[in-house]
């Protein structure tokens, strides 16, 4: 399922189902809803929750990187695996929505989503 996030303050943000549901939950909305709105009044709280989740994800990823040894990296190179095969993290998925929400707050316009 494809989610479309819309705001008069920026271009649309398109996102696939499960990652979109996770972000909807993180901003304090029901992930089972196929459409919804983040009002101007709700934007500051939603932005704060999303920023906190991004920081937690970055900290978790940094810790995982510290735990990897040089031997692990050499084995990955030998097996033909590179950093390009790494999964996309929450922080990477959340930035477009966070940018939209911040622009929406500045222009005092809501963010809506539909599937």
Coordinates of C-alpha atoms in Angstrom, one line a residue:
X1 CA 0.0 0.0 0.0
X2 CA 1.3 3.5 -0.8
X3 CA 0.8 6.4 1.6
X4 CA 0.8 10.0 0.3
X5 CA 1.5 12.7 2.8
X6 CA 0.3 16.2 1.6
X7 CA 0.7 19.7 2.7
X8 CA 0.2 23.1 1.0
X9 CA 3.7 24.0 2.3
X10 CA 5.7 21.4 0.3
X11 CA 5.7 18.7 -2.3
X12 CA 4.0 15.4 -1.6
X13 CA 5.9 12.6 0.2
X14 CA 5.2 9.1 -1.0
X15 CA 6.0 6.1 1.2
X16 CA 5.3 2.4 1.2
X17 CA 3.0 0.8 3.7
X18 CA 4.9 -0.5 6.7
X19 CA 7.4 2.3 7.0
X20 CA 4.6 4.8 6.6
X21 CA 2.6 3.1 9.3
X22 CA 5.6 3.2 11.7
X23 CA 6.0 7.0 11.1
X24 CA 2.3 7.6 11.5
X25 CA 2.5 5.8 14.9
X26 CA 5.6 7.8 15.9
X27 CA 3.8 11.1 15.3
X28 CA 1.0 10.0 17.6
X29 CA -1.6 8.9 15.2
X30 CA -3.3 5.5 14.7
X31 CA -1.3 3.5 12.1
X32 CA -4.5 1.6 11.2
X33 CA -6.1 4.7 9.8
X34 CA -5.8 4.9 6.0
X35 CA -6.2 8.7 6.1
X36 CA -5.6 11.3 8.7
X37 CA -4.5 14.8 9.5
X38 CA -1.9 16.4 11.7
X39 CA -3.4 19.8 12.6
X40 CA -1.3 22.9 13.0
X41 CA -1.8 22.7 16.7
X42 CA -0.5 19.1 16.7
X43 CA 2.6 19.7 14.6
X44 CA 5.0 20.8 17.3
X45 CA 4.4 17.6 19.3
X46 CA 4.6 15.4 16.2
X47 CA 7.8 17.1 15.1
X48 CA 9.3 16.6 18.6
X49 CA 8.4 12.9 18.7
X50 CA 9.7 12.3 15.2
X51 CA 13.0 14.1 16.0
X52 CA 13.4 12.0 19.2
X53 CA 12.8 8.8 17.2
X54 CA 15.4 9.9 14.6
X55 CA 18.0 10.6 17.3
X56 CA 17.3 7.2 19.0
X57 CA 17.7 5.5 15.7
X58 CA 21.0 7.3 14.9
X59 CA 22.4 6.4 18.3
X60 CA 21.4 2.7 17.9
X61 CA 23.0 2.6 14.4
X62 CA 26.2 4.3 15.7
X63 CA 26.4 1.7 18.5
X64 CA 26.0 -1.2 16.0
X65 CA 28.8 0.3 13.9
X66 CA 31.1 0.5 16.9
X67 CA 30.4 -3.1 17.6
X68 CA 31.4 -4.3 14.2
X69 CA 35.0 -5.4 14.1
X70 CA 37.6 -4.9 11.3
X71 CA 37.3 -8.7 10.8
X72 CA 33.6 -8.4 10.1
X73 CA 34.2 -5.6 7.6
X74 CA 36.9 -7.7 5.8
X75 CA 34.6 -10.7 5.7
X76 CA 31.9 -8.5 4.2
X77 CA 34.2 -7.2 1.5
X78 CA 35.5 -10.7 0.7
X79 CA 31.9 -11.9 0.3
X80 CA 31.0 -9.0 -2.0
X81 CA 28.8 -7.2 0.5
X82 CA 29.1 -3.4 0.7
X83 CA 27.6 -0.6 2.7
X84 CA 25.2 -0.1 -0.2
X85 CA 23.4 -3.2 0.8
X86 CA 22.7 -1.9 4.3
X87 CA 19.0 -1.5 5.1
X88 CA 17.4 2.0 5.1
X89 CA 17.1 3.2 8.7
X90 CA 14.3 5.1 10.3
X91 CA 16.2 8.4 10.2
X92 CA 16.5 8.2 6.4
X93 CA 12.8 7.4 6.0
X94 CA 11.7 10.1 8.4
X95 CA 13.5 13.1 7.0
X96 CA 11.2 13.9 4.1
X97 CA 8.1 13.8 6.4
X98 CA 10.0 15.8 9.1
X99 CA 10.9 18.5 6.5
X100 CA 7.3 18.6 5.4
X101 CA 6.0 19.0 8.9
X102 CA 8.4 21.8 9.7
X103 CA 7.5 23.7 6.5
X104 CA 3.8 23.2 7.4
X105 CA 4.3 24.6 10.9
X106 CA 6.1 27.7 9.5
X107 CA 3.2 28.2 7.0
X108 CA 0.6 27.2 9.6
X109 CA -1.0 24.5 7.4
X110 CA -1.9 20.9 8.3
X111 CA -0.3 17.7 7.0
X112 CA -2.7 15.0 5.7
X113 CA -2.2 11.5 4.6
X114 CA -4.1 9.1 2.5
X115 CA -3.6 5.6 1.0

